[in-house]
Amino acid sequence: MTPIYITYLAKTRTISHAPAQVITLVMLGFSAGLPLSLIFSTLSLWLMEAGVELSTVTMFSWAALGYSFKFVWSPLIDSLQLPILSRILGKRRSWLLLAQGLMIAAVLLMAFANPNPAFSSSLNIMAAGSVLLGFAAATQDVVIDAYRIEISPNNSAMQSILSASYTAGYRIGMIASGAGSLILAAKLGSTTGHYVYEAWCMTYLVMAGLMGLGVLTTLMIKEPEYNQTNTSNISTRDNLRLLAMFVLVIVVFVVTFKFSGNLFPDKVTSPLLQFIYETLHLILSLLVAAIAGWLSVRMGVANKQIAVQTWVDPIRDFFQRYGKKALILLALIGLYRISDIVSGVISSVFYKQMDFSKEEIAYAVKTFGVIMSIFGGFAGGALAQKFRIMNMMMLGAIAAAATNLLFVLLATRGHDVHLMYTAVGLDNFAAGLAGTVFVAFLSSLTNIRFTAVQYALFSSLMMLFPKVLGGYSGSIVERIEYTGFFMLTALLGVPVLGLIWWADRILFPKND
């Protein structure tokens, strides 16, 4: 880290703020890293121990689609002032506090729901808690990303450092909610052959307590100077009208999604057809919701000018700055992390079915693997200071796809602890490197006027397609087994290399 800081201190005037900003991003990263495992890997193991079917377990990953649709409500975060809280804390900190409060409430809801099939209503409560946690955590991510960019705008060197610091905190949070949760649940007596609901309940209660550290950080940090000098001049009445429009659109989306499912076949065995039909189902619901939003503006539910400023201007700005190149950039953003995201949805179930114990998974995957991803993150931050960003993007994409082949070997070998550590270590190092470089790349595309909206759009696209596809990973594995599945996830990374090459040529023609 020292060479990075020396480079940074030589380039920036805000020397005295660097250590505080780094510590802040580590703590906020910790807060952002906690929820992820509680929705994905840790929750998957809880559901498996409770006796939930594999296809249902992997579909629970859709609870995190809030990460993929956060761009829908991110404009509200840029424009809407929260009553009382915004006046006391400022725009960014008030939204952070609200999101963190909802996260704690969601985890508590999940803790008191027993997903055992004998309690069918509890599984629905668990699903509701998971969706709320995904929504709240995604909201927190939007605010943190905007905060990170705004405390050091137009400074790519510092953004690399802040990105690496955030990633380090994020991974530590994942250790706590990943390895920490599994070890705690095991110590409290829950195993594959002996499910103990009380053990998992206490584990999630402890995780809710850890989320209090994020609340404490929010209360201690300062509001970015940019937001102190750029406060919203939208009236309370217009803010409420904007919020009413948003709620209306969400209700229309949920109702359409629920009742339009009958339009598509429900007895489809092919995972590919399931994916296509569900994608069409999602597109139809989004289209109806968009029409509802347009009609609500026409009917005067929300002020037209403010609605355009909130949702249209940030997107228009991006396309005006990049023109036709924007389509290539969006395709690259949407597919860059596809290999590791799709494979990651089912990874915990894979380890369990390879007969690895919860303790082995906790130490190898949730501790050693996360530490390796932190090293990968700092390596990405350091290399991004010395080499072209597109070259580093190419390296990260190759590494992220190639390491999936190690899991093909692990699937054929079965319970091999040494191979497990090798595969997990290299895969997480590659993911950490690729992730940090990608965050720096996305930050460079963002206009400071629309930080929350544009970065949320970019990061949402990064998650949307891989997460929807990952929801069918259980069905895919049932058809082509784990060896075929991990071969598929490695091959998914090949088109990404072509997109990086193409984006590099059109964005930086003088470098060819």
XYZ file of C-alpha atoms in Angstrom:
512
model
C 0.000 0.000 0.000
C 2.863 2.422 0.697
C 3.815 3.033 -2.955
C 0.166 3.813 -3.742
C -0.050 6.391 -0.990
C 3.228 7.993 -2.050
C 1.879 8.265 -5.592
C -1.353 9.729 -4.313
C 0.270 12.212 -1.957
C 2.392 13.471 -4.804
C -0.665 14.116 -6.957
C -3.241 15.600 -4.636
C -3.549 18.626 -2.418
C -5.911 16.982 0.048
C -3.101 15.156 1.858
C -4.529 15.535 5.325
C -7.851 13.972 4.324
C -6.426 10.760 2.801
C -6.136 8.576 5.963
C -9.603 9.552 7.206
C -11.146 8.871 3.790
C -9.487 5.466 3.604
C -10.709 4.465 7.080
C -14.203 5.716 6.236
C -14.321 3.634 3.051
C -13.062 0.542 4.896
C -15.865 0.878 7.464
C -18.522 1.597 4.848
C -17.204 -1.325 2.811
C -17.605 -3.545 5.878
C -21.217 -2.416 6.200
C -21.822 -3.122 2.498
C -20.154 -6.551 2.639
C -22.241 -7.900 5.509
C -25.586 -8.363 3.680
C -24.297 -10.185 0.602
C -23.566 -13.568 2.197
C -26.735 -13.313 4.269
C -28.664 -13.329 0.973
C -26.436 -15.719 -0.998
C -23.985 -18.299 0.319
C -24.831 -18.293 4.028
C -28.560 -18.275 3.335
C -28.112 -21.067 0.760
C -26.500 -23.315 3.368
C -29.210 -22.480 5.914
C -31.917 -23.380 3.393
C -30.125 -26.603 2.408
C -29.829 -27.692 6.050
C -33.507 -26.854 6.567
C -34.444 -29.241 3.743
C -35.360 -26.758 0.994
C -35.020 -28.103 -2.582
C -31.926 -27.109 -4.600
C -33.887 -25.374 -7.374
C -35.676 -23.246 -4.765
C -32.418 -22.464 -2.961
C -30.737 -20.995 -6.045
C -33.873 -19.024 -6.944
C -33.491 -17.220 -3.618
C -30.584 -15.418 -5.285
C -33.242 -13.373 -7.119
C -33.886 -11.677 -3.775
C -30.759 -9.679 -4.570
C -32.104 -8.368 -7.865
C -32.469 -5.101 -5.974
C -28.757 -4.694 -6.727
C -29.629 -4.951 -10.417
C -32.565 -2.529 -10.338
C -31.202 0.062 -7.945
C -30.852 2.494 -10.852
C -34.677 2.770 -10.807
C -34.789 4.456 -7.398
C -31.257 5.874 -7.333
C -32.508 9.171 -8.866
C -34.602 9.683 -5.739
C -31.435 9.425 -3.677
C -29.886 12.207 -5.745
C -32.923 14.492 -5.604
C -35.117 13.589 -2.617
C -34.443 15.165 0.771
C -35.537 13.002 3.705
C -37.641 14.942 6.230
C -35.680 15.971 9.343
C -32.807 13.525 8.667
C -31.501 15.403 5.621
C -31.554 18.667 7.528
C -29.580 17.167 10.428
C -27.192 14.798 8.633
C -27.123 15.955 5.008
C -28.314 14.130 1.898
C -25.836 11.249 1.712
C -25.656 10.445 5.425
C -29.444 10.586 5.884
C -29.986 8.049 3.111
C -27.214 5.882 4.530
C -28.885 5.833 7.937
C -32.278 4.954 6.452
C -30.828 2.105 4.376
C -28.898 0.693 7.325
C -31.982 0.775 9.522
C -33.943 -1.180 6.913
C -31.090 -3.689 6.616
C -31.181 -4.412 10.327
C -34.978 -4.788 10.243
C -34.723 -7.231 7.304
C -32.126 -9.430 9.006
C -34.248 -9.543 12.159
C -37.238 -10.613 10.047
C -35.178 -13.416 8.482
C -33.833 -14.504 11.858
C -37.312 -15.189 13.189
C -38.444 -17.185 10.116
C -37.822 -20.943 10.062
C -37.442 -21.998 6.379
C -38.091 -25.666 7.083
C -40.698 -26.934 4.549
C -42.911 -27.902 7.491
C -43.418 -24.162 8.033
C -44.446 -23.079 4.528
C -45.551 -19.607 5.597
C -42.173 -19.030 7.246
C -40.446 -19.632 3.911
C -42.532 -16.812 2.453
C -41.505 -14.572 5.354
C -37.891 -15.529 4.727
C -38.320 -14.575 1.060
C -39.847 -11.216 2.029
C -36.992 -10.521 4.436
C -34.460 -11.445 1.761
C -36.052 -9.083 -0.766
C -36.121 -6.256 1.798
C -32.481 -6.901 2.674
C -31.528 -6.851 -1.009
C -33.425 -3.589 -1.537
C -31.936 -1.894 1.540
C -28.399 -3.142 0.873
C -28.605 -2.005 -2.759
C -29.758 1.427 -1.568
C -26.805 1.603 0.799
C -24.486 0.694 -2.086
C -25.889 3.532 -4.210
C -25.201 6.059 -1.454
C -21.718 4.723 -0.667
C -20.700 4.771 -4.339
C -21.895 8.379 -4.675
C -20.177 9.318 -1.407
C -16.887 7.731 -2.544
C -16.877 9.628 -5.838
C -17.920 12.938 -4.261
C -15.284 13.027 -1.510
C -12.562 12.909 -4.166
C -14.001 13.930 -7.556
C -11.895 13.953 -10.745
C -8.996 12.192 -9.028
C -8.423 8.772 -10.579
C -5.397 8.061 -8.378
C -7.366 8.577 -5.180
C -10.369 6.723 -6.564
C -8.179 3.637 -7.065
C -7.109 3.851 -3.417
C -10.635 4.433 -2.158
C -11.905 1.578 -4.319
C -9.250 -0.778 -2.906
C -10.038 0.402 0.653
C -13.759 -0.105 0.101
C -13.092 -3.555 -1.369
C -10.956 -4.501 1.652
C -13.701 -3.489 4.075
C -16.286 -5.211 1.893
C -14.363 -8.470 1.972
C -13.882 -8.252 5.744
C -17.645 -7.833 6.046
C -18.062 -10.925 3.893
C -15.743 -12.850 6.207
C -17.887 -11.856 9.167
C -21.211 -12.801 7.525
C -19.733 -15.727 5.604
C -17.147 -17.606 7.667
C -18.354 -16.044 10.922
C -21.959 -17.109 10.318
C -21.058 -20.672 9.326
C -18.704 -21.193 12.258
C -21.207 -19.716 14.705
C -24.101 -21.820 13.369
C -21.922 -24.944 13.580
C -20.769 -24.142 17.119
C -24.397 -23.663 18.130
C -25.158 -27.196 16.945
C -26.692 -27.022 13.453
C -25.320 -29.497 10.894
C -26.486 -31.075 7.640
C -27.820 -34.126 9.423
C -29.041 -32.258 12.498
C -30.783 -29.002 11.643
C -31.192 -26.602 14.575
C -33.257 -23.521 13.744
C -32.301 -21.744 16.971
C -28.622 -21.837 15.931
C -29.332 -20.033 12.675
C -31.697 -17.599 14.377
C -28.995 -16.571 16.855
C -26.446 -16.315 14.027
C -28.576 -13.839 12.104
C -29.278 -11.860 15.272
C -25.529 -11.477 15.752
C -25.196 -10.283 12.147
C -27.907 -7.679 12.774
C -25.836 -6.456 15.726
C -22.718 -6.121 13.551
C -24.660 -3.888 11.192
C -24.723 -1.351 13.998
C -21.086 -0.558 13.113
C -22.306 0.875 9.820
C -24.786 3.083 11.670
C -22.010 4.315 13.969
C -19.791 5.117 10.959
C -22.587 7.072 9.289
C -23.092 9.176 12.386
C -19.359 9.949 12.693
C -18.365 10.834 9.105
C -18.814 14.207 7.409
C -21.074 15.014 4.491
C -19.142 15.463 1.180
C -18.306 19.103 0.431
C -19.992 18.791 -2.971
C -23.352 18.052 -1.362
C -22.939 20.823 1.188
C -22.699 23.356 -1.633
C -25.199 21.678 -3.993
C -28.365 21.221 -1.980
C -31.666 20.420 -3.663
C -34.027 23.314 -4.353
C -37.027 21.048 -4.966
C -39.941 21.835 -2.658
C -41.263 19.327 -0.130
C -44.526 19.096 -2.075
C -42.712 18.210 -5.312
C -40.554 15.700 -3.452
C -43.673 13.976 -2.124
C -45.221 13.948 -5.608
C -42.022 12.395 -6.985
C -42.091 9.765 -4.251
C -45.772 9.039 -4.945
C -44.954 8.481 -8.608
C -42.140 6.082 -7.695
C -44.395 4.094 -5.316
C -47.082 3.896 -8.004
C -44.609 2.573 -10.562
C -43.288 -0.057 -8.125
C -46.808 -1.223 -7.265
C -47.672 -1.527 -10.966
C -44.456 -3.499 -11.566
C -45.128 -5.921 -8.684
C -48.781 -6.472 -9.643
C -47.918 -6.956 -13.323
C -45.109 -9.367 -12.521
C -47.355 -11.400 -10.215
C -50.385 -11.707 -12.486
C -48.695 -11.848 -15.897
C -46.901 -15.082 -15.074
C -49.869 -17.038 -16.461
C -49.049 -15.686 -19.923
C -45.919 -17.848 -20.039
C -45.578 -21.663 -19.839
C -45.078 -22.871 -16.264
C -44.103 -26.478 -16.968
C -40.838 -25.968 -18.807
C -37.957 -28.334 -18.028
C -35.249 -26.667 -20.125
C -33.227 -24.119 -18.083
C -32.587 -22.112 -21.273
C -36.307 -21.822 -22.035
C -36.996 -21.022 -18.382
C -34.456 -18.208 -18.585
C -35.933 -16.857 -21.852
C -39.511 -16.922 -20.550
C -38.537 -15.317 -17.241
C -36.570 -12.616 -19.068
C -39.616 -11.854 -21.247
C -41.770 -11.854 -18.099
C -39.416 -9.325 -16.495
C -39.260 -7.120 -19.623
C -43.075 -7.076 -19.878
C -43.409 -6.012 -16.239
C -40.799 -3.274 -16.653
C -42.495 -2.010 -19.813
C -45.902 -1.779 -18.123
C -44.288 -0.023 -15.130
C -42.576 2.474 -17.462
C -45.888 3.223 -19.174
C -47.464 3.754 -15.750
C -44.710 6.232 -14.910
C -45.237 8.122 -18.164
C -49.000 8.260 -17.622
C -48.569 9.456 -14.037
C -46.487 12.392 -15.284
C -49.065 13.166 -17.966
C -51.797 13.116 -15.309
C -49.857 15.462 -13.041
C -48.950 13.015 -10.279
C -45.380 14.316 -10.483
C -43.938 17.530 -11.878
C -42.841 16.780 -15.465
C -39.710 18.935 -15.345
C -38.557 17.416 -12.067
C -39.311 13.874 -13.267
C -37.212 14.489 -16.388
C -34.384 15.959 -14.321
C -34.523 12.981 -11.980
C -34.765 10.019 -14.346
C -34.069 11.199 -17.894
C -31.256 13.779 -17.635
C -28.652 11.415 -16.062
C -29.157 8.860 -18.845
C -29.300 11.537 -21.546
C -26.023 12.994 -20.237
C -24.270 9.633 -20.580
C -25.424 9.118 -24.172
C -24.583 12.717 -25.096
C -21.029 12.323 -23.791
C -20.332 8.957 -25.432
C -22.741 8.851 -28.383
C -22.801 5.504 -30.190
C -19.917 4.324 -28.036
C -22.359 4.194 -25.116
C -23.942 0.989 -26.428
C -20.581 -0.816 -26.467
C -19.833 0.457 -22.981
C -23.195 -0.735 -21.655
C -22.688 -4.178 -23.201
C -19.233 -4.409 -21.607
C -20.586 -3.293 -18.229
C -23.430 -5.810 -18.380
C -21.198 -8.800 -19.172
C -17.801 -8.057 -17.593
C -18.404 -9.988 -14.344
C -20.636 -12.723 -15.788
C -18.248 -15.654 -15.215
C -17.655 -15.190 -11.496
C -21.166 -13.928 -10.644
C -22.992 -16.847 -12.274
C -20.632 -19.426 -10.767
C -20.773 -17.731 -7.373
C -24.546 -18.180 -6.995
C -24.235 -21.933 -6.482
C -20.713 -22.126 -5.065
C -21.689 -22.797 -1.428
C -24.104 -25.538 -2.469
C -21.354 -27.005 -4.669
C -18.910 -27.216 -1.754
C -21.575 -28.802 0.426
C -22.383 -31.421 -2.206
C -18.658 -32.158 -2.560
C -18.848 -33.220 1.136
C -16.920 -30.267 2.546
C -17.998 -29.449 6.100
C -19.274 -26.036 7.178
C -15.991 -25.456 9.018
C -13.935 -26.307 5.898
C -16.097 -23.972 3.815
C -15.817 -21.261 6.456
C -12.024 -21.367 6.648
C -11.233 -22.048 2.977
C -13.915 -20.041 1.177
C -15.154 -17.454 3.647
C -11.806 -16.639 5.250
C -8.835 -17.632 3.067
C -10.739 -16.877 -0.129
C -11.870 -13.476 1.075
C -8.353 -12.581 2.229
C -7.066 -13.516 -1.222
C -9.714 -11.285 -2.784
C -8.481 -8.411 -0.606
C -4.932 -8.997 -1.866
C -6.322 -9.122 -5.391
C -8.130 -5.846 -4.796
C -5.014 -4.040 -3.619
C -3.019 -5.601 -6.461
C -5.605 -4.227 -8.880
C -5.397 -0.792 -7.250
C -1.592 -0.783 -7.467
C -1.458 -2.017 -11.065
C -4.098 0.502 -12.112
C -1.637 3.245 -11.095
C 1.031 1.940 -13.480
C -0.765 0.420 -16.475
C -3.590 1.408 -18.831
C -7.023 0.727 -17.381
C -8.172 -1.244 -20.441
C -5.121 -3.510 -20.256
C -5.964 -4.222 -16.625
C -9.600 -4.839 -17.582
C -8.414 -7.460 -20.078
C -6.174 -9.132 -17.499
C -8.986 -9.215 -14.949
C -11.484 -10.718 -17.404
C -9.055 -13.458 -18.500
C -8.214 -14.368 -14.912
C -11.855 -14.374 -13.732
C -12.948 -16.702 -16.551
C -9.909 -19.010 -16.496
C -10.083 -19.740 -12.768
C -13.510 -21.354 -13.296
C -11.655 -24.239 -14.931
C -10.122 -25.074 -11.543
C -13.614 -25.872 -10.283
C -14.072 -28.299 -13.177
C -11.080 -30.186 -11.788
C -12.434 -29.932 -8.238
C -15.792 -31.301 -9.380
C -14.066 -34.389 -10.810
C -11.797 -34.863 -7.761
C -14.454 -34.362 -5.101
C -13.402 -33.796 -1.497
C -9.830 -32.512 -1.993
C -9.019 -29.821 0.556
C -5.687 -28.777 -0.987
C -7.226 -28.370 -4.440
C -10.127 -26.514 -2.871
C -7.764 -23.961 -1.295
C -5.891 -23.572 -4.605
C -9.066 -23.041 -6.634
C -10.670 -20.740 -4.082
C -7.499 -18.693 -3.567
C -6.789 -18.064 -7.251
C -10.461 -17.487 -8.089
C -10.889 -14.905 -5.338
C -7.601 -13.160 -6.150
C -8.747 -12.835 -9.769
C -12.192 -11.597 -8.712
C -10.669 -9.020 -6.352
C -8.306 -7.711 -9.026
C -11.017 -7.571 -11.705
C -13.499 -5.965 -9.316
C -11.221 -3.147 -8.213
C -10.147 -2.306 -11.757
C -13.762 -2.406 -12.898
C -14.904 -0.036 -10.138
C -12.213 2.447 -11.161
C -13.348 2.108 -14.794
C -17.008 2.703 -13.895
C -16.109 5.697 -11.726
C -14.293 7.284 -14.663
C -17.485 7.097 -16.727
C -19.560 8.950 -14.140
C -20.505 12.644 -14.297
C -20.177 14.287 -10.856
C -23.624 15.908 -11.393
C -25.307 12.497 -11.494
C -23.058 10.293 -9.356
C -25.750 8.213 -7.636
C -27.849 7.640 -10.746
C -25.145 6.901 -13.285
C -22.993 4.703 -11.072
C -26.108 2.846 -9.920
C -27.064 2.278 -13.564
C -23.605 0.915 -14.366
C -23.375 -1.380 -11.335
C -26.990 -2.534 -11.841
C -26.230 -3.578 -15.403
C -23.180 -5.432 -14.112
C -25.420 -7.582 -11.887
C -28.699 -7.884 -13.836
C -28.046 -10.457 -16.565
C -25.622 -12.606 -14.520
C -28.006 -12.701 -11.533
C -31.045 -13.642 -13.614
C -29.026 -16.391 -15.309
C -27.530 -17.467 -11.976
C -31.009 -18.053 -10.584
C -31.253 -21.042 -12.915
C -27.842 -22.438 -11.957
C -29.477 -25.186 -9.878
C -31.552 -26.347 -12.850
C -28.505 -26.156 -15.147
C -26.415 -28.274 -12.766
C -29.183 -30.875 -12.585
C -28.904 -31.252 -16.369
C -25.166 -30.948 -17.161
C -23.644 -31.547 -13.705
C -20.978 -29.392 -12.097
C -18.195 -30.132 -14.605
C -20.337 -28.930 -17.499
C -21.613 -25.969 -15.482
C -18.157 -24.602 -14.651
C -17.009 -25.163 -18.242
C -20.009 -23.073 -19.283
C -19.207 -20.249 -16.839
C -15.611 -20.147 -18.123
C -16.814 -19.920 -21.731
C -19.207 -17.107 -20.814
C -16.148 -14.937 -20.243
C -14.833 -15.294 -23.814
C -17.171 -12.725 -25.461
C -16.163 -10.248 -22.765
C -12.585 -10.229 -24.079
C -13.838 -9.138 -27.499
C -15.915 -6.362 -25.941
C -12.901 -5.039 -24.010
C -10.795 -5.015 -27.180
C -13.570 -3.236 -29.087
C -14.199 -0.673 -26.323
C -10.469 0.033 -26.105
C -10.255 0.729 -29.850
C -13.206 3.140 -29.934
C -12.492 4.916 -26.635
C -8.710 5.254 -26.967
C -7.877 5.146 -30.698
C -4.603 7.031 -30.209
C -3.273 4.221 -28.012
C -3.416 1.627 -30.774
